[in-house]
XYZ file of C-alpha atoms in Angstrom:
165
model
C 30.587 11.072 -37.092
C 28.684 14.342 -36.165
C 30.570 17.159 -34.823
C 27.370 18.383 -33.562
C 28.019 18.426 -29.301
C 25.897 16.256 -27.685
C 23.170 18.087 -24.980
C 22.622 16.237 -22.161
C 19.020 16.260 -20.837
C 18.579 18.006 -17.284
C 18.063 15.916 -14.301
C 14.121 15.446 -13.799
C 12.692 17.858 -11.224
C 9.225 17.442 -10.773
C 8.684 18.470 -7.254
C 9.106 14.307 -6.402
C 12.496 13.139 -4.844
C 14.268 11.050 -6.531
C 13.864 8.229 -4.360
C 10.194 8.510 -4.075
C 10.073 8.635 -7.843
C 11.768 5.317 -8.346
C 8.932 3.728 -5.382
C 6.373 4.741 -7.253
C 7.244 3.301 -10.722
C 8.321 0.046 -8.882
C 5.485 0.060 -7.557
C 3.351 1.173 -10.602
C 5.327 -1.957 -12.572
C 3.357 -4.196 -10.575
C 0.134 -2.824 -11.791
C 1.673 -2.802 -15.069
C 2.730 -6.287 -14.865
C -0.695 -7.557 -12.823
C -2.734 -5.890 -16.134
C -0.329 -7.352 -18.552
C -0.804 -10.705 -17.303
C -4.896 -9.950 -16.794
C -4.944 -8.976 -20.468
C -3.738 -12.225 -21.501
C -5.906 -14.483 -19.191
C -8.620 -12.293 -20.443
C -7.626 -12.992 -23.979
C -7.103 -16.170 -23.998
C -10.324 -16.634 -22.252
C -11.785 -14.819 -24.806
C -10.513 -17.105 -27.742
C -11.577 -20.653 -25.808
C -14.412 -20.044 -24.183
C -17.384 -22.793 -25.091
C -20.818 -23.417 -24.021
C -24.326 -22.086 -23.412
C -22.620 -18.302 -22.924
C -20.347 -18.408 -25.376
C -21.300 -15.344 -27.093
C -21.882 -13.090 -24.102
C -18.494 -14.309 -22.640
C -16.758 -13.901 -25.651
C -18.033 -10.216 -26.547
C -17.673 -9.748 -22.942
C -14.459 -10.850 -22.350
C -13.139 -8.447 -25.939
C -14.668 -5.566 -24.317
C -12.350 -6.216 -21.010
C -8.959 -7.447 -22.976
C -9.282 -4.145 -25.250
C -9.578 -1.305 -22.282
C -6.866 -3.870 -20.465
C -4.476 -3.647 -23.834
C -5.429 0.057 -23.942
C -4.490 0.932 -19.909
C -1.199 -0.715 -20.787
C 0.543 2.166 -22.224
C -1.117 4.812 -20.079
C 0.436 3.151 -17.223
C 3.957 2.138 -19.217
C 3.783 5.745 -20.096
C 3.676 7.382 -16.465
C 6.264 5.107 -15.584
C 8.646 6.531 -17.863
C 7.112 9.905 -16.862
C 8.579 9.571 -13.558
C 12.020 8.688 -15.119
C 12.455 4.842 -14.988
C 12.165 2.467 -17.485
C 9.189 0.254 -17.720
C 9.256 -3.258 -17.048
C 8.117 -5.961 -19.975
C 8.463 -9.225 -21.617
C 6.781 -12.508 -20.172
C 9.618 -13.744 -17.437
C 9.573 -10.209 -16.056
C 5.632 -9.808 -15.709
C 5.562 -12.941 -14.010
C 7.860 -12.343 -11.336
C 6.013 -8.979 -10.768
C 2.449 -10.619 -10.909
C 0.322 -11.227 -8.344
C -2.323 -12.920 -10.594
C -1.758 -17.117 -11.294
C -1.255 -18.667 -14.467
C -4.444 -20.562 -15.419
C -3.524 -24.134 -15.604
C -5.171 -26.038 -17.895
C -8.688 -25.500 -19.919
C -11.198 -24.168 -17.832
C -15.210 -23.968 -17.882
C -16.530 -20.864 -18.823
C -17.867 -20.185 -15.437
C -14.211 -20.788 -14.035
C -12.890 -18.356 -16.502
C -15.662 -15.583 -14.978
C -13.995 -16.627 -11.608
C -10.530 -15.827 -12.131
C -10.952 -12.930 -13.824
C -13.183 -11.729 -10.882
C -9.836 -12.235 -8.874
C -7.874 -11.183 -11.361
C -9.081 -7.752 -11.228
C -9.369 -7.557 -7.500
C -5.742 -8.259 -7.361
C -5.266 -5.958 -9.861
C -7.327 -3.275 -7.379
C -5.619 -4.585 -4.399
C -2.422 -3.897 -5.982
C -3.143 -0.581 -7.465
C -4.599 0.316 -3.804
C -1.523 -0.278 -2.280
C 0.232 2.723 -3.676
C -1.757 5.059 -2.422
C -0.041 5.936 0.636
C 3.186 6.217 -1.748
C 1.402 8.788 -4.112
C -0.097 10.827 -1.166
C 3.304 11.403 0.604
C 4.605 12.140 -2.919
C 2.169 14.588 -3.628
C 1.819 12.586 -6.803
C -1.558 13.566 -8.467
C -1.553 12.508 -11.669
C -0.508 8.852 -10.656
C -3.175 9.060 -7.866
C -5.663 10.263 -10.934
C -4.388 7.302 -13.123
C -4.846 4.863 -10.179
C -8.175 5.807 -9.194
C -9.096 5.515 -12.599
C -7.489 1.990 -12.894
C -9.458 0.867 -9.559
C -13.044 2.193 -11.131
C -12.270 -0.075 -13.985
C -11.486 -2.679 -11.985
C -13.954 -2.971 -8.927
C -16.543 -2.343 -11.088
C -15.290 -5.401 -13.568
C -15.764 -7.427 -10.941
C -18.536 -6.679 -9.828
C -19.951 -6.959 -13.399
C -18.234 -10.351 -13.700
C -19.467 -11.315 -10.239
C -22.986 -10.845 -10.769
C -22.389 -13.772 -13.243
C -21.743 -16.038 -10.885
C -24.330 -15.466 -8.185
C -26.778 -18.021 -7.581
């Protein structure tokens, strides 16, 4: 035993209530959780693609999972920022998903269409905070989140182009 006295930290005082802090990593756990659960279709995708674009997917698709994997921590990391602990494992990303589980083996060009929704939920979700942040006065999660919705409108539209006709 240490007879060294412990130092508790102060409380966090940002300039965001304490209520409004807790909103905003709720609701920044669901982006967290919709991009941990992206990352892993991606992934997967990634490892079973077949067929005549197999190698475009597959680069394509490790491009996507690696800034995914990479975003994870940035937005684990505000989270905790803000004071709150950050959701994880696999039952506790899937209740705070919006994106499906893909069921089954899919063609490639299925696997371009759910990850064009994927990220659209992920956008749509990511979107929603904004009114949040604003009231807040919360810039740097409005910064990370319109960085996060670049990434992903544009990933769709990348991924959509693939499938037009």
């Amino acid at each position: 035993m240490s007879n060294v006295p412990a130092i508790n930290a102060p409380p966090i005082d940002i300039g965001i209530s304490d209520d409004q802090r807790q909103q905003i990593a709720a609701g920044l756990g669901r982006v967290l959780a919709d991009s941990y659960v992206l990352y892993g279709k991606t992934h997967g995708f990634h490892w079973n693609v077949t067929g005549p674009m197999f190698n475009t997917l597959h680069l394509m698709f490790m491009e996507q999972y690696t800034e995914l994997w990479m975003a994870l921590d940035v937005i684990a990391e505000r989270i905790r920022a803000l004071g709150c602990p950050a959701p994880f494992g696999g039952a506790r990303f899937a209740a705070l998903s919006s994106i499906p589980e893909t069921q089954g083996q899919p063609p490639a060009l299925e696997m371009v269409r759910e990850l064009v929704m994927g990220h659209e939920a992920v956008a749509r979700t990511a979107r929603s905070l904004f009114p949040l942040v604003a009231e807040a006065g919360d810039e740097p999660t409005s910064d990370l989140l319109t960085q996060r919705l670049q990434i992903h409108e544009k990933t769709a539209w990348m991924l959509r182009s693939l499938l037009d006709a």
